[in-house]
């Protein structure tokens, strides 16, 4: 009997000791970036090998932006995270990183993108820049003698030539089953127009304060309704894939790789997967064409891969020490090449894509209006929700004018 | 005189504790939260019945009720019909009977999420396996089941029935095997026809199995999540979104208090047919 009691006590003691020992010496890092898991594991292993006081462990979750809410609600907040929400900034959940030395090494515009509009402080450091625009098959464009479009009319004309001359090719592929992909069109085209015309700060404030006279979502002559008309026009003319409502992003990539589609819209994060399968594919990059009077073509040029430290972390110095290690030029070069997007650090020279493609991206960035992501959207109306509304538009549930009214209503309800 | 606690009562304490911790406590907390505007992070402020009022004035939410109820009724009806038919077939001995039973039951043990993705690969309009197979035989399937709500919801119900009819079959089979042979023999001696035996002997004695199947199918179908998420993600738009998916999306959309109110509505929605089913089958039995 005594032996049993002693064994039980010993087991309990072992478990509790293990739990507490683990809790005090481990620094948790939470991410939703699937592209960098392996690289970060390798960097973390190298860091842990030289660090004696604590160790870093990585947790990846596909649905990180939602799971972090559960973590915050349950008090199990990671020390370092790549997820960032305006609501948490407002609640003081992130550590103020404004005075860290990293900023001297960063491209100045990236610091602006990382700045909280309300406080003027920085609660995250982005390691990379990302762009989104139209990827196209250069071989098909060269074969048909096409040039990338700067206006919507030119864009439609290009797609019509592809449809006429190459009937086996889908001119533009929309993977519409995935609401986020259609949400991106809203984000980059009509929202892009607002950012371009109002300016980066003014547009953020207009969205944050829901200034409907500036946003004009329901205006029949506004950017949102005009965008809806254009998307419906593409569908009616057969310039997009007929299975738009059931096609996935994988279908799109397959179609692009096999030459069955000439164009698609996405961010640089899509490039890695394509080049991994076809490293020599002749890919071009173009901005979203101008579609409103007196506007310019638009390209997303935004911060990517932002790192924040929890304000409630018990090992803030350790978290900074790890980020210092991660942000070294050597690690950032590897990171940039693994992610397939240019580094935000000025002292990092990475071959993140083939030379020709990088040159074309640079040209686009210089010629088009550069816009950032909309972090000021209402919390209850996500990009996914916007994409679902475009699904309804393509399914014929709305006319373009009704779409504008419904979008305005959904936006208002999201606050 | 004090009543002494006997051994059986004592042994029920752990179960009662678990029930209290994992059902009663969350239910009470849920009811409390449903009257607040909690966003999952900040302070919860009491807002009375406004979450419930908002739900019944939201066209998306009402559409989700329609989808959920239609899916549940369609699934429960078909599951019981198909499950009973399978059970009647499996009641009689035949070659490879055990193998066929396993094949019918097998889908029920596979995750509905995985099953949904597999069916999507099979049925995807214009690209799926069925489409490619038809192409191979020089024909085409032009039917786009994701193009219209009525088609999409029918496909969702059929996939659900395909997955869970084996489970329904097992319960009916157990019910059928527990009916004494003598009853069938005496009915036959009395001159009853096959259809009379089925309606006057088999069905009345299957009432407990019917009750279990109807109740479990309704509960399962009203809280459907995985199959819809993997096949249509509730789309196009929100046309095939179920209440469970709506609750999840609202909760992650910083409307935790509201989503809890919707969960309470779903709880009542499930409770009503379950009570009706119990009352009805109790009087029949």
mmCIF file of C-alpha atoms in Angstrom, chain A residues 148-315:
data_model
loop_
_atom_site.group_PDB
_atom_site.id
_atom_site.type_symbol
_atom_site.label_atom_id
_atom_site.label_comp_id
_atom_site.label_asym_id
_atom_site.label_seq_id
_atom_site.Cartn_x
_atom_site.Cartn_y
_atom_site.Cartn_z
ATOM 1 C CA UNK A 148 0.027 44.327 -70.754
ATOM 2 C CA UNK A 149 -2.992 46.584 -70.339
ATOM 3 C CA UNK A 150 -3.046 49.865 -68.448
ATOM 4 C CA UNK A 151 -6.781 50.551 -68.880
ATOM 5 C CA UNK A 152 -9.806 48.308 -68.447
ATOM 6 C CA UNK A 153 -10.704 48.579 -72.146
ATOM 7 C CA UNK A 154 -7.227 47.397 -73.129
ATOM 8 C CA UNK A 155 -7.496 44.606 -70.587
ATOM 9 C CA UNK A 156 -10.808 43.356 -72.029
ATOM 10 C CA UNK A 157 -9.421 43.706 -75.564
ATOM 11 C CA UNK A 158 -6.419 41.507 -74.609
ATOM 12 C CA UNK A 159 -8.690 38.862 -73.129
ATOM 13 C CA UNK A 160 -10.891 38.918 -76.240
ATOM 14 C CA UNK A 161 -7.862 38.372 -78.484
ATOM 15 C CA UNK A 162 -6.817 35.390 -76.362
ATOM 16 C CA UNK A 163 -10.332 33.945 -76.514
ATOM 17 C CA UNK A 164 -10.514 34.397 -80.293
ATOM 18 C CA UNK A 165 -7.009 33.273 -81.232
ATOM 19 C CA UNK A 166 -6.530 30.562 -78.622
ATOM 20 C CA UNK A 167 -9.951 29.012 -77.929
ATOM 21 C CA UNK A 168 -8.280 26.248 -75.906
ATOM 22 C CA UNK A 169 -7.055 28.817 -73.376
ATOM 23 C CA UNK A 170 -9.154 30.458 -70.644
ATOM 24 C CA UNK A 171 -8.195 34.143 -70.886
ATOM 25 C CA UNK A 172 -8.540 34.906 -67.143
ATOM 26 C CA UNK A 173 -8.969 32.324 -64.383
ATOM 27 C CA UNK A 174 -10.951 33.101 -61.215
ATOM 28 C CA UNK A 175 -10.844 30.345 -58.562
ATOM 29 C CA UNK A 176 -14.199 31.507 -57.221
ATOM 30 C CA UNK A 177 -14.966 28.605 -54.890
ATOM 31 C CA UNK A 178 -12.371 30.165 -52.625
ATOM 32 C CA UNK A 179 -14.064 33.319 -51.367
ATOM 33 C CA UNK A 180 -10.740 34.907 -50.390
ATOM 34 C CA UNK A 181 -9.616 34.991 -54.018
ATOM 35 C CA UNK A 182 -12.680 37.004 -55.061
ATOM 36 C CA UNK A 183 -12.282 39.118 -51.909
ATOM 37 C CA UNK A 184 -8.822 40.026 -53.212
ATOM 38 C CA UNK A 185 -10.367 41.530 -56.346
ATOM 39 C CA UNK A 186 -12.432 43.821 -54.114
ATOM 40 C CA UNK A 187 -9.383 44.596 -52.011
ATOM 41 C CA UNK A 188 -7.105 45.435 -54.931
ATOM 42 C CA UNK A 189 -9.524 46.981 -57.456
ATOM 43 C CA UNK A 190 -12.348 49.099 -55.920
ATOM 44 C CA UNK A 191 -10.601 49.480 -52.541
ATOM 45 C CA UNK A 192 -7.393 50.085 -54.504
ATOM 46 C CA UNK A 193 -9.082 52.927 -56.352
ATOM 47 C CA UNK A 194 -10.150 54.502 -53.050
ATOM 48 C CA UNK A 195 -6.614 54.236 -51.654
ATOM 49 C CA UNK A 196 -5.198 55.717 -54.828
ATOM 50 C CA UNK A 197 -7.587 58.666 -54.994
ATOM 51 C CA UNK A 198 -7.943 59.439 -51.272
ATOM 52 C CA UNK A 199 -4.318 58.713 -50.396
ATOM 53 C CA UNK A 200 -3.007 56.072 -47.954
ATOM 54 C CA UNK A 201 -3.791 57.868 -44.674
ATOM 55 C CA UNK A 202 -7.062 59.495 -45.742
ATOM 56 C CA UNK A 203 -8.427 56.213 -47.137
ATOM 57 C CA UNK A 204 -7.520 54.380 -43.921
ATOM 58 C CA UNK A 205 -9.309 57.019 -41.864
ATOM 59 C CA UNK A 206 -12.339 56.955 -44.176
ATOM 60 C CA UNK A 207 -12.610 53.188 -43.702
ATOM 61 C CA UNK A 208 -11.899 53.299 -39.974
ATOM 62 C CA UNK A 209 -14.521 56.006 -39.386
ATOM 63 C CA UNK A 210 -16.904 54.583 -42.018
ATOM 64 C CA UNK A 211 -17.184 57.874 -43.915
ATOM 65 C CA UNK A 212 -19.778 56.686 -46.440
ATOM 66 C CA UNK A 213 -19.638 59.915 -48.471
ATOM 67 C CA UNK A 214 -16.001 59.114 -49.289
ATOM 68 C CA UNK A 215 -16.355 55.353 -49.643
ATOM 69 C CA UNK A 216 -19.377 55.629 -51.997
ATOM 70 C CA UNK A 217 -19.943 51.880 -52.104
ATOM 71 C CA UNK A 218 -23.629 52.170 -53.085
ATOM 72 C CA UNK A 219 -23.177 54.988 -55.615
ATOM 73 C CA UNK A 220 -24.319 53.692 -59.060
ATOM 74 C CA UNK A 221 -21.449 55.665 -60.591
ATOM 75 C CA UNK A 222 -18.979 54.762 -57.856
ATOM 76 C CA UNK A 223 -15.947 52.490 -57.967
ATOM 77 C CA UNK A 224 -17.668 49.499 -56.321
ATOM 78 C CA UNK A 225 -20.645 49.334 -58.695
ATOM 79 C CA UNK A 226 -18.394 49.940 -61.704
ATOM 80 C CA UNK A 227 -16.156 47.082 -60.566
ATOM 81 C CA UNK A 228 -19.226 44.822 -60.287
ATOM 82 C CA UNK A 229 -20.273 45.797 -63.839
ATOM 83 C CA UNK A 230 -16.805 44.946 -65.118
ATOM 84 C CA UNK A 231 -16.700 41.512 -63.461
ATOM 85 C CA UNK A 232 -20.156 40.671 -64.826
ATOM 86 C CA UNK A 233 -19.015 41.876 -68.262
ATOM 87 C CA UNK A 234 -16.076 39.440 -68.179
ATOM 88 C CA UNK A 235 -18.418 36.604 -67.252
ATOM 89 C CA UNK A 236 -21.018 37.477 -69.907
ATOM 90 C CA UNK A 237 -18.354 37.694 -72.617
ATOM 91 C CA UNK A 238 -16.935 34.295 -71.619
ATOM 92 C CA UNK A 239 -13.535 35.766 -70.767
ATOM 93 C CA UNK A 240 -13.293 33.937 -67.425
ATOM 94 C CA UNK A 241 -13.558 30.230 -66.651
ATOM 95 C CA UNK A 242 -17.141 28.961 -66.888
ATOM 96 C CA UNK A 243 -16.753 27.015 -63.620
ATOM 97 C CA UNK A 244 -15.865 30.157 -61.684
ATOM 98 C CA UNK A 245 -18.093 29.232 -58.709
ATOM 99 C CA UNK A 246 -16.621 25.772 -58.220
ATOM 100 C CA UNK A 247 -12.983 26.238 -59.289
ATOM 101 C CA UNK A 248 -10.277 26.144 -56.610
ATOM 102 C CA UNK A 249 -6.865 27.795 -56.368
ATOM 103 C CA UNK A 250 -5.285 24.397 -57.119
ATOM 104 C CA UNK A 251 -7.326 24.197 -60.342
ATOM 105 C CA UNK A 252 -6.069 27.657 -61.265
ATOM 106 C CA UNK A 253 -2.429 26.757 -60.658
ATOM 107 C CA UNK A 254 -2.810 23.536 -62.666
ATOM 108 C CA UNK A 255 -4.446 25.444 -65.518
ATOM 109 C CA UNK A 256 -1.708 28.092 -65.517
ATOM 110 C CA UNK A 257 1.089 25.531 -65.375
ATOM 111 C CA UNK A 258 -0.395 23.532 -68.243
ATOM 112 C CA UNK A 259 -0.918 26.627 -70.406
ATOM 113 C CA UNK A 260 -4.706 26.318 -70.232
ATOM 114 C CA UNK A 261 -5.115 29.785 -68.811
ATOM 115 C CA UNK A 262 -3.300 32.978 -69.710
ATOM 116 C CA UNK A 263 -3.816 35.133 -66.598
ATOM 117 C CA UNK A 264 -4.753 35.102 -62.952
ATOM 118 C CA UNK A 265 -4.727 37.509 -60.045
ATOM 119 C CA UNK A 266 -2.806 36.804 -56.860
ATOM 120 C CA UNK A 267 0.050 37.849 -54.625
ATOM 121 C CA UNK A 268 3.727 36.910 -54.726
ATOM 122 C CA UNK A 269 2.972 34.099 -52.294
ATOM 123 C CA UNK A 270 1.534 32.145 -55.266
ATOM 124 C CA UNK A 271 4.812 32.327 -57.167
ATOM 125 C CA UNK A 272 6.752 29.816 -55.048
ATOM 126 C CA UNK A 273 4.342 26.971 -55.828
ATOM 127 C CA UNK A 274 4.443 27.667 -59.566
ATOM 128 C CA UNK A 275 8.222 27.941 -59.778
ATOM 129 C CA UNK A 276 8.653 24.826 -57.656
ATOM 130 C CA UNK A 277 6.840 22.847 -60.377
ATOM 131 C CA UNK A 278 8.033 24.777 -63.455
ATOM 132 C CA UNK A 279 11.221 26.695 -62.588
ATOM 133 C CA UNK A 280 11.703 27.818 -66.197
ATOM 134 C CA UNK A 281 8.170 28.978 -66.868
ATOM 135 C CA UNK A 282 8.029 32.319 -68.650
ATOM 136 C CA UNK A 283 5.867 34.314 -66.224
ATOM 137 C CA UNK A 284 5.024 38.002 -66.435
ATOM 138 C CA UNK A 285 3.556 40.390 -63.880
ATOM 139 C CA UNK A 286 1.158 43.279 -64.564
ATOM 140 C CA UNK A 287 -0.785 45.788 -62.483
ATOM 141 C CA UNK A 288 -4.584 45.887 -62.190
ATOM 142 C CA UNK A 289 -5.689 48.173 -65.039
ATOM 143 C CA UNK A 290 -7.197 51.592 -64.360
ATOM 144 C CA UNK A 291 -10.964 51.384 -64.657
ATOM 145 C CA UNK A 292 -12.284 54.691 -63.343
ATOM 146 C CA UNK A 293 -11.817 58.151 -64.943
ATOM 147 C CA UNK A 294 -8.518 59.833 -64.021
ATOM 148 C CA UNK A 295 -7.100 56.798 -62.253
ATOM 149 C CA UNK A 296 -3.868 54.847 -62.690
ATOM 150 C CA UNK A 297 -3.174 51.117 -62.773
ATOM 151 C CA UNK A 298 -2.790 49.683 -59.277
ATOM 152 C CA UNK A 299 -0.406 47.197 -57.693
ATOM 153 C CA UNK A 300 -0.363 45.982 -54.112
ATOM 154 C CA UNK A 301 2.937 46.739 -52.453
ATOM 155 C CA UNK A 302 2.549 45.869 -48.841
ATOM 156 C CA UNK A 303 4.190 44.563 -45.754
ATOM 157 C CA UNK A 304 4.434 40.807 -45.389
ATOM 158 C CA UNK A 305 5.323 38.468 -42.581
ATOM 159 C CA UNK A 306 4.942 40.779 -39.590
ATOM 160 C CA UNK A 307 6.323 39.778 -36.204
ATOM 161 C CA UNK A 308 4.836 40.987 -32.908
ATOM 162 C CA UNK A 309 5.687 40.355 -29.275
ATOM 163 C CA UNK A 310 2.943 39.869 -26.724
ATOM 164 C CA UNK A 311 2.768 42.684 -24.151
ATOM 165 C CA UNK A 312 2.077 40.035 -21.502
ATOM 166 C CA UNK A 313 5.097 37.871 -22.366
ATOM 167 C CA UNK A 314 7.102 36.859 -19.315
ATOM 168 C CA UNK A 315 10.290 36.784 -21.379
#
